[in-house]
């Protein structure tokens, strides 16, 4: 097993989605505003305010599903994260390739791959890891190089930086659709077509103009990101000691493959 296996095919999926979506320039730049009634604004003004609202969030829940190139199984990510780097959630690699539970609190991180993950992602030695862990979490430090990618995916600040860095990439015309509802909430959809893909951003029309859903369709992509629970704290519960196994101790007991 490699640290990159969980990182690249796991929580860093967040970064993949964000880069693919914000490169369309849907969530633009601008200054903070407190007014409501965004449906009366231009498409760019709505995009600006949506970005500002997202960048102001202290924490949120992110749900991502699908893929951006059509060449991988459809993945599912469900993660609550904050600016302090705390997170709680899971990643499903799709097509019975395995899933991973992730908990991070402060400098500690717990990772629990399931049986399918060990079987498919770590064909050489995975069964040994699974047998020793016996359903327990691997526990380690967030600074451990073997868990660094996972820890980075837990940081809302990293997520927000990706959005901010890509906000001005605005190729393609940004269009505003008619006000509609998303899960019962009024939203204003914005769309942009570029490189054979249609990117759609659904912005909340009440309260802060948060981006509530972003979709990418066409050109081999079929992906969606849902954002919710803004400024609600990440769950503080962590796995108890009897459900954890120190990652270094685990490696000392297995010689088939390095983590």
Short mmCIF file of C-alpha atoms in Angstrom, two decimals:
data_model
loop_
_atom_site.label_atom_id
_atom_site.label_comp_id
_atom_site.label_asym_id
_atom_site.label_seq_id
_atom_site.Cartn_x
_atom_site.Cartn_y
_atom_site.Cartn_z
CA UNK A 1 0.00 0.00 0.00
CA UNK A 2 1.26 3.47 -0.79
CA UNK A 3 0.36 6.75 0.85
CA UNK A 4 -0.61 7.98 -2.60
CA UNK A 5 -3.22 5.26 -2.97
CA UNK A 6 -5.51 6.80 -0.37
CA UNK A 7 -4.43 10.36 -1.08
CA UNK A 8 -4.87 10.42 -4.84
CA UNK A 9 -7.90 8.14 -4.98
CA UNK A 10 -9.27 9.43 -1.69
CA UNK A 11 -9.67 12.79 -0.08
CA UNK A 12 -7.63 14.51 -2.75
CA UNK A 13 -10.59 13.65 -4.95
CA UNK A 14 -11.89 16.88 -3.47
CA UNK A 15 -9.11 18.81 -5.16
CA UNK A 16 -9.69 17.02 -8.45
CA UNK A 17 -13.34 18.02 -8.47
CA UNK A 18 -12.63 21.58 -7.43
CA UNK A 19 -9.94 22.08 -10.05
CA UNK A 20 -12.15 20.64 -12.75
CA UNK A 21 -15.13 22.73 -11.74
CA UNK A 22 -13.61 26.08 -10.84
CA UNK A 23 -11.43 26.04 -13.95
CA UNK A 24 -14.69 26.88 -15.67
CA UNK A 25 -14.73 30.18 -13.82
CA UNK A 26 -18.18 29.64 -12.37
CA UNK A 27 -17.27 30.88 -8.91
CA UNK A 28 -15.76 34.26 -9.70
CA UNK A 29 -13.97 37.00 -7.77
CA UNK A 30 -15.41 40.04 -6.01
CA UNK A 31 -15.97 41.74 -2.69
CA UNK A 32 -18.27 40.67 0.12
CA UNK A 33 -21.93 41.71 0.07
CA UNK A 34 -24.70 41.27 2.60
CA UNK A 35 -27.78 41.98 0.44
CA UNK A 36 -30.34 39.38 -0.67
CA UNK A 37 -32.32 39.08 -3.90
CA UNK A 38 -29.47 37.75 -6.03
CA UNK A 39 -31.94 36.71 -8.74
CA UNK A 40 -32.11 40.39 -9.74
CA UNK A 41 -28.33 40.54 -10.31
CA UNK A 42 -26.26 39.67 -13.35
CA UNK A 43 -24.71 36.23 -13.73
CA UNK A 44 -21.23 37.54 -12.91
CA UNK A 45 -22.43 39.43 -9.84
CA UNK A 46 -24.09 36.27 -8.54
CA UNK A 47 -20.91 34.26 -9.19
CA UNK A 48 -18.87 36.88 -7.35
CA UNK A 49 -21.10 36.82 -4.29
CA UNK A 50 -21.25 33.04 -4.28
CA UNK A 51 -17.47 32.83 -4.23
CA UNK A 52 -17.24 35.35 -1.39
CA UNK A 53 -19.77 33.38 0.66
CA UNK A 54 -17.85 30.15 0.11
CA UNK A 55 -14.53 31.73 1.06
CA UNK A 56 -16.05 33.10 4.28
CA UNK A 57 -17.16 29.67 5.54
CA UNK A 58 -15.36 28.33 8.61
CA UNK A 59 -16.54 24.78 7.99
CA UNK A 60 -18.82 22.84 5.64
CA UNK A 61 -19.90 19.43 4.43
CA UNK A 62 -18.78 18.41 0.98
CA UNK A 63 -20.36 15.59 -0.98
CA UNK A 64 -18.82 14.71 -4.35
CA UNK A 65 -19.72 11.96 -6.77
CA UNK A 66 -18.91 10.95 -10.34
CA UNK A 67 -15.79 11.41 -12.42
CA UNK A 68 -14.28 14.03 -14.70
CA UNK A 69 -12.75 11.95 -17.50
CA UNK A 70 -14.97 8.89 -17.91
CA UNK A 71 -12.00 6.59 -17.37
CA UNK A 72 -12.50 5.72 -13.71
CA UNK A 73 -15.26 4.19 -11.61
CA UNK A 74 -17.68 6.76 -10.24
CA UNK A 75 -16.42 7.80 -6.80
CA UNK A 76 -18.34 9.17 -3.84
CA UNK A 77 -16.87 11.51 -1.24
CA UNK A 78 -18.66 12.63 1.92
CA UNK A 79 -16.58 14.83 4.17
CA UNK A 80 -17.16 17.47 6.84
CA UNK A 81 -14.10 19.70 7.21
CA UNK A 82 -12.99 23.02 8.69
CA UNK A 83 -10.20 25.59 8.44
CA UNK A 84 -8.32 24.02 11.34
CA UNK A 85 -7.84 20.83 9.33
CA UNK A 86 -10.35 18.72 11.28
CA UNK A 87 -12.49 16.36 9.23
CA UNK A 88 -14.79 13.38 9.42
CA UNK A 89 -16.12 11.36 6.52
CA UNK A 90 -15.55 8.67 3.93
CA UNK A 91 -14.42 8.01 0.38
CA UNK A 92 -15.89 5.26 -1.81
CA UNK A 93 -13.76 4.51 -4.86
CA UNK A 94 -16.70 3.02 -6.73
CA UNK A 95 -17.29 -0.24 -8.59
CA UNK A 96 -16.56 -2.26 -5.42
CA UNK A 97 -12.98 -0.99 -5.44
CA UNK A 98 -13.14 -0.16 -1.77
CA UNK A 99 -13.94 2.63 0.64
CA UNK A 100 -12.07 4.44 3.40
CA UNK A 101 -13.32 6.07 6.60
CA UNK A 102 -11.31 9.13 7.67
CA UNK A 103 -11.25 11.04 10.97
CA UNK A 104 -8.82 13.85 11.71
CA UNK A 105 -8.69 15.88 14.89
CA UNK A 106 -5.81 18.23 15.57
CA UNK A 107 -2.54 16.47 14.78
CA UNK A 108 -4.04 12.96 14.89
CA UNK A 109 -5.58 11.12 11.96
CA UNK A 110 -7.42 7.80 11.78
CA UNK A 111 -7.93 5.89 8.51
CA UNK A 112 -9.99 2.70 8.11
CA UNK A 113 -10.01 1.03 4.68
CA UNK A 114 -12.58 -1.70 4.12
CA UNK A 115 -11.96 -5.24 2.87
CA UNK A 116 -12.53 -4.31 -0.80
CA UNK A 117 -9.94 -1.56 -0.52
CA UNK A 118 -7.27 -3.92 0.80
CA UNK A 119 -8.13 -6.50 -1.85
CA UNK A 120 -8.20 -4.19 -4.87
CA UNK A 121 -5.85 -1.35 -3.98
CA UNK A 122 -3.18 -3.37 -2.19
CA UNK A 123 -3.08 -6.74 -3.97
CA UNK A 124 0.37 -7.53 -2.56
CA UNK A 125 0.12 -7.60 1.20
CA UNK A 126 -3.30 -6.08 1.66
CA UNK A 127 -4.70 -9.23 3.22
CA UNK A 128 -1.99 -9.08 5.91
CA UNK A 129 -2.89 -5.47 6.78
CA UNK A 130 -6.59 -6.33 6.88
CA UNK A 131 -6.04 -9.36 9.12
CA UNK A 132 -3.98 -7.42 11.66
CA UNK A 133 -6.31 -4.43 11.75
CA UNK A 134 -9.40 -6.64 11.97
CA UNK A 135 -11.76 -3.73 11.33
CA UNK A 136 -9.82 -1.18 13.36
CA UNK A 137 -8.56 2.23 12.29
CA UNK A 138 -4.92 2.93 11.51
CA UNK A 139 -3.87 5.88 13.66
CA UNK A 140 -0.98 8.20 12.94
CA UNK A 141 0.24 11.76 12.94
CA UNK A 142 -1.01 14.20 10.33
CA UNK A 143 2.63 15.06 9.65
CA UNK A 144 3.50 11.44 8.82
CA UNK A 145 4.56 11.40 5.12
CA UNK A 146 2.47 8.26 4.63
CA UNK A 147 -0.70 10.12 5.65
CA UNK A 148 0.17 13.62 4.43
CA UNK A 149 -2.08 13.49 1.34
CA UNK A 150 -5.06 12.38 3.41
CA UNK A 151 -4.45 15.13 5.96
CA UNK A 152 -4.18 17.76 3.22
CA UNK A 153 -7.60 16.76 1.88
CA UNK A 154 -9.10 17.48 5.30
CA UNK A 155 -8.19 21.18 5.27
CA UNK A 156 -10.94 23.57 4.21
CA UNK A 157 -8.34 26.30 3.74
CA UNK A 158 -6.75 24.21 0.95
CA UNK A 159 -10.16 23.74 -0.66
CA UNK A 160 -10.89 27.47 -0.48
CA UNK A 161 -7.48 28.35 -1.91
CA UNK A 162 -8.17 26.16 -4.94
CA UNK A 163 -11.41 28.03 -5.50
CA UNK A 164 -9.76 31.42 -5.10
CA UNK A 165 -6.80 30.59 -7.33
CA UNK A 166 -9.06 29.45 -10.18
CA UNK A 167 -11.75 32.10 -9.89
CA UNK A 168 -10.56 34.28 -12.76
CA UNK A 169 -10.40 31.55 -15.39
CA UNK A 170 -13.53 32.68 -17.21
CA UNK A 171 -13.41 31.27 -20.74
CA UNK A 172 -16.91 30.78 -22.11
CA UNK A 173 -20.03 32.87 -21.57
CA UNK A 174 -21.59 32.76 -18.11
CA UNK A 175 -25.39 32.59 -18.24
CA UNK A 176 -28.05 33.00 -15.58
CA UNK A 177 -31.05 30.69 -15.56
CA UNK A 178 -34.47 31.14 -14.03
CA UNK A 179 -34.85 30.79 -10.29
CA UNK A 180 -35.70 27.24 -9.30
CA UNK A 181 -35.46 24.99 -6.24
CA UNK A 182 -32.84 22.51 -5.08
CA UNK A 183 -33.87 20.13 -2.30
CA UNK A 184 -36.69 22.54 -1.53
CA UNK A 185 -34.45 25.62 -1.31
CA UNK A 186 -34.70 28.48 -3.84
CA UNK A 187 -31.60 28.75 -6.01
CA UNK A 188 -30.39 30.59 -9.08
CA UNK A 189 -28.51 28.43 -11.61
CA UNK A 190 -25.49 29.71 -13.52
CA UNK A 191 -24.07 27.83 -16.51
CA UNK A 192 -20.96 27.99 -18.61
CA UNK A 193 -20.10 25.81 -21.62
CA UNK A 194 -16.45 25.21 -22.44
CA UNK A 195 -14.38 22.41 -23.92
CA UNK A 196 -17.51 20.39 -24.62
CA UNK A 197 -18.60 20.48 -20.98
CA UNK A 198 -21.53 22.19 -19.30
CA UNK A 199 -20.76 23.51 -15.83
CA UNK A 200 -23.70 24.52 -13.66
CA UNK A 201 -23.59 26.31 -10.32
CA UNK A 202 -26.68 26.52 -8.10
CA UNK A 203 -26.53 29.53 -5.78
CA UNK A 204 -28.72 29.94 -2.69
CA UNK A 205 -31.30 32.69 -3.15
CA UNK A 206 -31.97 33.09 0.59
CA UNK A 207 -29.54 33.90 3.37
CA UNK A 208 -25.90 33.94 2.31
CA UNK A 209 -25.53 33.18 -1.42
CA UNK A 210 -23.62 29.95 -0.87
CA UNK A 211 -22.93 27.64 -3.81
CA UNK A 212 -25.09 24.62 -2.99
CA UNK A 213 -24.36 22.37 -5.96
CA UNK A 214 -21.89 22.32 -8.84
CA UNK A 215 -22.23 19.89 -11.73
CA UNK A 216 -20.05 19.04 -14.72
CA UNK A 217 -21.61 17.22 -17.65
CA UNK A 218 -20.34 16.22 -21.10
CA UNK A 219 -16.92 15.63 -22.59
CA UNK A 220 -16.53 12.41 -20.64
CA UNK A 221 -17.42 14.10 -17.36
CA UNK A 222 -20.39 13.37 -15.14
CA UNK A 223 -19.72 14.81 -11.71
CA UNK A 224 -21.48 16.74 -8.99
CA UNK A 225 -20.46 18.44 -5.76
CA UNK A 226 -22.96 19.34 -3.03
CA UNK A 227 -22.01 21.86 -0.34
CA UNK A 228 -23.97 22.20 2.91
CA UNK A 229 -23.75 22.58 6.71
CA UNK A 230 -21.85 25.85 6.39
CA UNK A 231 -20.19 26.94 9.66
CA UNK A 232 -21.47 23.87 11.52
CA UNK A 233 -18.70 22.19 13.56
CA UNK A 234 -16.97 19.00 12.50
CA UNK A 235 -18.01 16.11 14.78
CA UNK A 236 -15.52 15.89 17.65
CA UNK A 237 -15.81 12.15 18.35
CA UNK A 238 -12.71 10.11 17.51
CA UNK A 239 -12.23 6.33 17.42
CA UNK A 240 -11.57 4.88 20.92
CA UNK A 241 -8.20 3.24 21.62
CA UNK A 242 -9.61 -0.30 21.38
CA UNK A 243 -10.68 0.45 17.79
CA UNK A 244 -7.32 1.80 16.63
CA UNK A 245 -3.90 0.43 15.68
CA UNK A 246 -0.77 2.55 15.50
CA UNK A 247 0.43 2.82 11.93
CA UNK A 248 4.10 2.33 12.83
CA UNK A 249 3.30 -0.78 14.85
CA UNK A 250 1.30 -2.07 11.89
CA UNK A 251 4.27 -1.65 9.56
CA UNK A 252 6.55 -3.43 11.98
CA UNK A 253 4.28 -6.47 11.78
CA UNK A 254 4.02 -6.55 7.99
CA UNK A 255 6.84 -6.97 5.54
CA UNK A 256 4.94 -7.70 2.35
CA UNK A 257 4.60 -4.08 1.26
CA UNK A 258 5.48 -0.64 2.63
CA UNK A 259 2.67 1.76 3.43
#
